[in-house]
Amino acid sequence: MSFKINTFYNQALTAANNLLTNTVDAQDVLDAQTQGLKGIDASHVSGLSLDVQVQNAEKTLTDLQDSLTAAVTNDPNLLDRSKSARKLLLSSSLSKYTDKMNVALADSTTTGQTILDLLTAGEQELQKDRQSDDGQGASADQPLATQITAALQLVNQKSQGVQNEINQDDSLSQAQIDQQTATNQQVLQQAQTDLSGKTNAQALADRLQDALSDLNQIHVPNSVSLADQKSTAVANLDKLYGQIKDAIIADNTLTSSQKDQQLADLDHAKAQGDDKLNQSVRATELNAQIEPINQALSAAHVVGTAVDSQRQSQETWLDNQIQALTDRLSAQAVSSADETTLQETIRQTKASLQGQIQQAANADDLQAVQMFP
């Protein structure tokens, strides 16, 4: 009788091992284990001594723990910390039920049913340990594809958040915005490619962490605040204003009235420029204003004709005036003495005006020469 029972047990165990050998994934392992254990449990029949039943039951639990541990190790859906937790639980549960069986064996009231009940409870707990890590890592298994989808969603959300930070940063120049935006897109695209190609949960989690860390470092505020950038822009405008004002005042090609008009235009351009700079709400707006404002100030100073050219024009004008007087004198009937006197007066006047023209240092001096009676 004992030989038949042992043979039956060995056959059941062999069948279970064959089922496990032919499995291709974790679910097949679980299905095979369930079917095989039913056959093994059937071997625990009355007639075997309790110590043999305990030995058989312990071997059944050990084999189950080994197969479940292998399934955990090869499960691509689990993180390393979850695998470690489940393996620890499997080992702990095996020890617990092995101890319980040994305690039961020493109890005179123990029956074969007691051992079978402990075996069933141990099997159930081991199966539970395979499916749950007791709060470590993922508490419930998720297909890798689902985890990849979730990881992609996380990096997409993070990248969008980073882009929002870049867009809302009033201290960044347009060049800085463009550079950080390009980096954000590059990091996101690489992360999407890498995450989509991962073949296990741990590699996925590691790459996700790296991607989030990389994205978190992209937005770098300008080291100079918008307020300080405004102050610098206003100071530069003040400096340019002073330079142009000095240039207008020192410009000898301009008359006093021309200088007054240009200085008034310069003051107006400066006032408008100050308002635009101070009202800028972003560095991009501030930077866009600077060049047009500078051009407006520079346009206020219009250099006149060179003094030498103005002098030549004055000399031509004087020659024309003298010739006109001479012609008019010739057309009049005057005595020789009067004609001689008038010609001398014209000569002296011309010489005086020519001297003033030659000595004129600026447009005002030349303009004064034009006041010829």
Coordinates of C-alpha atoms in Angstrom, one line a residue:
M1 CA 0.0 0.0 0.0
S2 CA 2.8 2.4 0.9
F3 CA 4.6 1.7 -2.3
K4 CA 1.5 2.5 -4.4
I5 CA 0.9 5.8 -2.5
N6 CA 4.6 6.8 -3.0
T7 CA 4.3 5.9 -6.6
F8 CA 1.2 7.9 -7.0
Y9 CA 2.8 10.9 -5.3
N10 CA 5.9 10.6 -7.5
Q11 CA 3.8 10.5 -10.6
A12 CA 1.8 13.5 -9.6
L13 CA 5.1 15.4 -8.8
T14 CA 6.6 14.4 -12.2
A15 CA 3.4 15.6 -14.0
A16 CA 3.6 18.9 -12.2
N17 CA 7.2 19.4 -13.1
N18 CA 6.5 18.6 -16.7
L19 CA 3.8 21.2 -16.7
L20 CA 6.1 23.8 -15.3
T21 CA 8.9 22.9 -17.7
N22 CA 6.6 23.5 -20.7
T23 CA 5.3 26.9 -19.5
V24 CA 6.2 30.1 -21.5
D25 CA 5.2 33.0 -19.3
A26 CA 4.3 33.9 -15.7
Q27 CA 0.6 33.1 -16.1
D28 CA 1.3 29.7 -17.6
V29 CA 3.5 29.0 -14.5
L30 CA 0.7 29.9 -12.2
D31 CA -1.8 27.8 -14.1
A32 CA 0.6 24.8 -14.2
Q33 CA 1.3 25.2 -10.5
T34 CA -2.4 25.1 -9.7
Q35 CA -3.0 22.0 -11.9
G36 CA 0.1 20.2 -10.6
L37 CA -0.6 21.0 -6.9
K38 CA -4.0 19.5 -7.2
G39 CA -2.4 16.2 -8.3
I40 CA 0.2 16.5 -5.5
D41 CA -2.4 17.2 -2.9
A42 CA -4.2 14.1 -4.0
S43 CA -1.2 12.1 -2.9
H44 CA -1.7 13.1 0.7
V45 CA -4.0 10.2 1.5
S46 CA -4.5 8.3 4.7
G47 CA -2.1 5.4 5.1
L48 CA 1.1 7.4 4.9
S49 CA 2.9 8.0 8.2
L50 CA 2.7 11.6 9.4
D51 CA 6.4 12.2 9.1
V52 CA 6.3 11.1 5.4
Q53 CA 3.3 13.3 4.8
V54 CA 5.1 16.2 6.4
Q55 CA 8.2 15.5 4.3
N56 CA 6.1 15.4 1.1
A57 CA 4.2 18.5 2.1
E58 CA 7.4 20.4 2.8
K59 CA 8.9 19.4 -0.5
T60 CA 5.7 20.5 -2.2
L61 CA 5.9 23.9 -0.6
T62 CA 9.7 24.2 -1.3
D63 CA 9.1 23.3 -5.0
L64 CA 6.3 25.8 -5.2
Q65 CA 8.4 28.5 -3.5
D66 CA 11.3 27.8 -6.0
S67 CA 9.0 28.1 -9.0
L68 CA 7.3 31.2 -7.7
T69 CA 10.6 32.8 -6.9
A70 CA 11.8 32.1 -10.5
A71 CA 8.6 33.6 -11.8
V72 CA 9.1 36.7 -9.8
T73 CA 12.7 37.0 -10.9
N74 CA 11.7 36.8 -14.6
D75 CA 8.6 39.0 -14.3
P76 CA 9.3 42.1 -16.5
N77 CA 6.4 44.0 -14.9
L78 CA 8.1 44.2 -11.5
L79 CA 10.6 46.7 -10.0
D80 CA 13.7 45.3 -8.3
R81 CA 12.4 46.4 -4.9
S82 CA 9.1 44.7 -5.5
K83 CA 10.9 41.5 -6.6
S84 CA 13.1 41.6 -3.5
A85 CA 10.1 42.1 -1.3
R86 CA 8.2 39.2 -2.8
K87 CA 11.1 36.9 -2.6
L88 CA 11.5 37.7 1.0
L89 CA 7.8 37.0 1.6
L90 CA 8.0 33.7 -0.2
S91 CA 11.0 32.6 1.9
S92 CA 9.3 33.8 5.1
S93 CA 6.1 32.0 4.3
L94 CA 7.9 28.8 3.4
S95 CA 9.7 28.9 6.7
K96 CA 6.5 29.7 8.6
Y97 CA 4.6 26.7 7.3
T98 CA 7.5 24.3 7.5
D99 CA 7.8 25.3 11.2
K100 CA 4.1 24.8 11.6
M101 CA 4.2 21.3 10.1
N102 CA 7.1 20.3 12.3
V103 CA 5.3 21.6 15.4
A104 CA 2.2 19.7 14.3
L105 CA 4.2 16.5 13.8
A106 CA 5.2 16.6 17.5
D107 CA 1.6 17.0 18.5
S108 CA -0.1 13.6 19.3
T109 CA -3.4 15.0 18.2
T110 CA -2.2 15.8 14.6
T111 CA -3.9 13.9 11.8
G112 CA -3.2 13.7 8.1
Q113 CA -5.9 16.2 7.5
T114 CA -4.1 18.6 9.7
I115 CA -1.0 18.4 7.5
L116 CA -3.1 18.7 4.4
D117 CA -4.8 21.8 5.8
L118 CA -1.4 23.3 6.6
L119 CA -0.2 22.5 3.1
T120 CA -3.2 24.1 1.5
A121 CA -2.8 27.2 3.6
G122 CA 0.9 27.4 2.8
E123 CA 0.2 27.0 -0.9
Q124 CA -2.3 29.8 -0.8
E125 CA 0.0 32.2 1.1
L126 CA 2.9 31.5 -1.3
Q127 CA 0.6 32.3 -4.2
K128 CA -0.4 35.5 -2.4
D129 CA 3.2 36.4 -1.9
R130 CA 3.8 36.0 -5.7
Q131 CA 1.0 38.4 -6.5
S132 CA 1.6 41.0 -3.8
D133 CA 4.7 42.6 -2.2
D134 CA 2.9 43.8 0.9
G135 CA 3.2 47.5 0.0
Q136 CA 6.7 47.5 -1.4
G137 CA 6.9 48.9 -4.9
A138 CA 3.8 48.2 -6.9
S139 CA 1.2 46.6 -4.7
A140 CA -0.6 45.2 -7.7
D141 CA 0.9 43.9 -10.9
Q142 CA 0.6 46.1 -14.0
P143 CA 1.5 45.0 -17.5
L144 CA 4.7 46.7 -18.7
A145 CA 2.8 48.4 -21.5
T146 CA 0.6 50.1 -19.0
Q147 CA 3.6 51.2 -17.0
I148 CA 5.2 52.6 -20.2
T149 CA 2.0 54.5 -21.0
A150 CA 2.0 56.0 -17.5
A151 CA 5.8 56.9 -17.7
L152 CA 5.2 58.6 -21.0
Q153 CA 2.4 60.6 -19.5
L154 CA 4.6 61.7 -16.6
V155 CA 7.4 62.9 -18.9
N156 CA 5.0 64.7 -21.2
Q157 CA 3.4 66.5 -18.2
K158 CA 6.8 67.4 -16.8
S159 CA 8.0 68.7 -20.1
Q160 CA 4.9 70.8 -20.5
G161 CA 5.3 72.2 -16.9
V162 CA 8.9 73.1 -17.8
Q163 CA 7.8 74.8 -20.9
N164 CA 5.2 76.8 -19.0
E165 CA 8.0 77.9 -16.6
I166 CA 10.1 79.0 -19.5
N167 CA 7.3 80.9 -21.2
Q168 CA 6.3 82.6 -17.9
D169 CA 9.8 83.7 -16.9
D170 CA 9.9 87.4 -17.5
S171 CA 13.7 87.5 -17.0
L172 CA 14.6 85.4 -20.0
S173 CA 15.7 86.9 -23.3
Q174 CA 14.3 85.5 -26.6
A175 CA 17.6 83.7 -27.2
Q176 CA 17.4 82.1 -23.8
I177 CA 13.8 81.1 -24.3
D178 CA 14.6 79.6 -27.7
Q179 CA 17.6 77.7 -26.4
Q180 CA 15.8 76.3 -23.3
T181 CA 12.7 75.4 -25.4
A182 CA 14.9 73.5 -27.9
T183 CA 16.6 71.6 -25.0
N184 CA 13.2 70.7 -23.5
Q185 CA 12.0 69.3 -26.8
Q186 CA 15.2 67.3 -27.3
V187 CA 15.2 65.8 -23.8
L188 CA 11.5 64.9 -24.1
Q189 CA 11.9 63.2 -27.5
Q190 CA 14.8 61.2 -26.4
A191 CA 13.0 60.2 -23.2
Q192 CA 9.9 59.1 -25.2
T193 CA 12.1 57.0 -27.5
D194 CA 14.0 55.4 -24.6
L195 CA 10.9 54.7 -22.4
S196 CA 9.0 53.1 -25.2
G197 CA 11.8 50.7 -25.9
K198 CA 12.2 49.4 -22.3
T199 CA 11.6 45.7 -21.7
N200 CA 11.3 45.5 -18.0
A201 CA 9.8 47.6 -15.2
Q202 CA 13.1 48.4 -13.4
A203 CA 14.8 49.7 -16.5
L204 CA 11.7 51.8 -17.3
A205 CA 11.7 53.2 -13.7
D206 CA 15.4 54.1 -13.9
R207 CA 15.1 55.8 -17.3
L208 CA 12.0 57.7 -16.1
Q209 CA 13.8 59.0 -13.0
D210 CA 16.7 60.2 -15.2
A211 CA 14.3 61.8 -17.7
L212 CA 12.4 63.7 -14.9
S213 CA 15.7 64.8 -13.4
D214 CA 17.0 66.0 -16.8
L215 CA 13.8 67.9 -17.5
N216 CA 13.9 69.5 -14.1
Q217 CA 17.3 71.1 -14.9
I218 CA 16.3 72.7 -18.2
H219 CA 14.6 75.9 -17.0
V220 CA 17.3 78.3 -15.7
P221 CA 16.1 81.8 -14.8
N222 CA 18.2 84.7 -16.0
S223 CA 20.9 85.6 -13.4
V224 CA 19.8 89.2 -13.9
S225 CA 16.2 90.0 -12.9
L226 CA 13.9 92.0 -15.1
A227 CA 14.1 95.0 -12.7
D228 CA 17.9 95.0 -12.9
Q229 CA 17.7 94.7 -16.7
K230 CA 15.4 97.7 -16.8
S231 CA 17.8 99.7 -14.6
T232 CA 20.7 98.9 -17.0
A233 CA 18.7 99.8 -20.1
V234 CA 17.6 103.1 -18.6
A235 CA 21.2 103.9 -17.5
N236 CA 22.5 103.0 -21.0
L237 CA 19.8 105.3 -22.5
D238 CA 20.8 108.1 -20.2
K239 CA 24.4 107.7 -21.4
L240 CA 23.4 107.7 -25.0
Y241 CA 21.2 110.8 -24.5
G242 CA 24.1 112.6 -22.9
Q243 CA 26.4 111.7 -25.8
I244 CA 24.0 112.8 -28.5
K245 CA 23.2 116.0 -26.6
D246 CA 26.9 116.9 -26.3
A247 CA 27.3 116.1 -30.0
I248 CA 24.4 118.5 -31.0
I249 CA 25.8 121.3 -28.9
A250 CA 29.3 120.9 -30.3
D251 CA 28.1 120.6 -33.9
N252 CA 29.5 123.7 -35.7
T253 CA 27.4 122.8 -38.8
L254 CA 24.2 123.8 -37.0
T255 CA 22.8 127.2 -36.2
S256 CA 21.5 127.9 -32.7
S257 CA 18.0 127.6 -33.8
Q258 CA 18.7 124.2 -35.4
K259 CA 20.4 123.1 -32.3
D260 CA 17.4 124.1 -30.1
Q261 CA 15.1 122.2 -32.4
Q262 CA 17.3 119.1 -32.4
L263 CA 17.7 119.2 -28.6
A264 CA 13.9 119.5 -28.2
D265 CA 13.5 116.4 -30.5
L266 CA 16.1 114.6 -28.5
D267 CA 14.3 115.3 -25.2
H268 CA 11.1 114.1 -26.6
A269 CA 12.6 110.8 -27.9
K270 CA 14.3 110.3 -24.5
A271 CA 11.0 110.8 -22.6
Q272 CA 9.2 108.3 -24.8
G273 CA 12.1 105.9 -24.5
D274 CA 12.1 106.0 -20.7
D275 CA 8.3 105.3 -20.7
K276 CA 8.7 102.3 -23.0
L277 CA 11.5 100.8 -21.0
N278 CA 9.8 101.2 -17.7
Q279 CA 6.6 99.8 -18.9
S280 CA 8.1 96.6 -20.3
V281 CA 6.8 93.5 -18.5
R282 CA 9.2 91.0 -19.9
A283 CA 12.8 90.9 -20.9
T284 CA 11.9 90.1 -24.5
E285 CA 9.7 93.2 -24.7
L286 CA 12.5 95.3 -23.0
N287 CA 15.1 94.0 -25.4
A288 CA 12.9 94.6 -28.4
Q289 CA 12.5 98.3 -27.4
I290 CA 16.1 99.2 -26.9
E291 CA 17.3 99.3 -30.5
P292 CA 14.3 101.4 -31.8
I293 CA 14.7 103.8 -28.9
N294 CA 18.4 104.2 -29.5
Q295 CA 17.7 104.8 -33.2
A296 CA 15.0 107.5 -32.3
L297 CA 17.5 109.3 -30.1
S298 CA 20.3 109.1 -32.8
A299 CA 17.9 110.4 -35.4
A300 CA 17.4 113.6 -33.4
H301 CA 20.9 114.8 -34.3
V302 CA 21.1 115.7 -38.0
V303 CA 24.5 117.0 -38.9
G304 CA 24.4 120.0 -41.2
T305 CA 26.5 120.8 -44.2
A306 CA 30.2 121.1 -43.4
V307 CA 31.4 124.5 -42.4
D308 CA 33.8 124.7 -45.3
S309 CA 31.0 123.9 -47.8
Q310 CA 28.8 126.6 -46.1
R311 CA 31.8 129.0 -46.3
Q312 CA 32.1 128.4 -50.0
S313 CA 28.4 129.0 -50.5
Q314 CA 28.7 132.2 -48.6
E315 CA 31.6 133.4 -50.7
T316 CA 29.6 132.6 -53.9
W317 CA 26.7 134.5 -52.4
L318 CA 28.9 137.5 -51.6
D319 CA 30.4 137.5 -55.1
N320 CA 26.9 137.5 -56.6
Q321 CA 25.9 140.4 -54.3
I322 CA 29.0 142.5 -55.2
Q323 CA 28.4 141.8 -58.9
A324 CA 24.8 142.9 -58.6
L325 CA 25.9 146.2 -56.9
T326 CA 28.5 146.8 -59.5
D327 CA 26.1 146.3 -62.4
R328 CA 23.5 148.6 -60.7
L329 CA 26.2 151.3 -60.3
S330 CA 27.3 151.0 -63.9
A331 CA 23.7 151.5 -65.0
Q332 CA 23.4 154.8 -63.1
A333 CA 24.5 158.2 -64.3
V334 CA 27.0 159.3 -61.7
S335 CA 30.0 161.4 -61.7
S336 CA 33.4 159.9 -62.0
A337 CA 34.2 161.0 -58.5
D338 CA 31.1 159.4 -57.1
E339 CA 31.6 156.2 -59.0
T340 CA 35.1 156.0 -57.7
T341 CA 33.8 156.5 -54.1
L342 CA 31.1 153.9 -54.5
Q343 CA 33.5 151.3 -56.0
E344 CA 35.9 151.8 -53.1
T345 CA 33.0 151.4 -50.7
I346 CA 32.0 148.1 -52.5
R347 CA 35.6 146.9 -52.4
Q348 CA 36.0 147.6 -48.7
T349 CA 32.7 146.0 -47.9
K350 CA 33.5 142.9 -49.9
A351 CA 36.9 142.6 -48.2
S352 CA 35.3 143.0 -44.8
L353 CA 32.7 140.3 -45.5
Q354 CA 35.2 138.0 -47.0
G355 CA 37.3 138.3 -43.9
Q356 CA 34.2 137.5 -41.7
I357 CA 33.5 134.5 -43.9
Q358 CA 37.0 133.2 -43.7
Q359 CA 37.1 133.7 -40.0
A360 CA 33.7 132.1 -39.3
A361 CA 34.0 129.1 -37.1
N362 CA 30.5 127.8 -37.2
A363 CA 27.1 128.0 -38.9
D364 CA 26.0 130.9 -36.6
D365 CA 29.0 133.0 -37.7
L366 CA 28.3 132.3 -41.3
Q367 CA 24.6 133.0 -40.9
A368 CA 25.5 136.4 -39.4
V369 CA 27.4 137.3 -42.5
Q370 CA 24.3 136.9 -44.6
M371 CA 22.8 140.0 -42.9
F372 CA 24.3 142.1 -45.6
P373 CA 22.5 145.5 -46.0

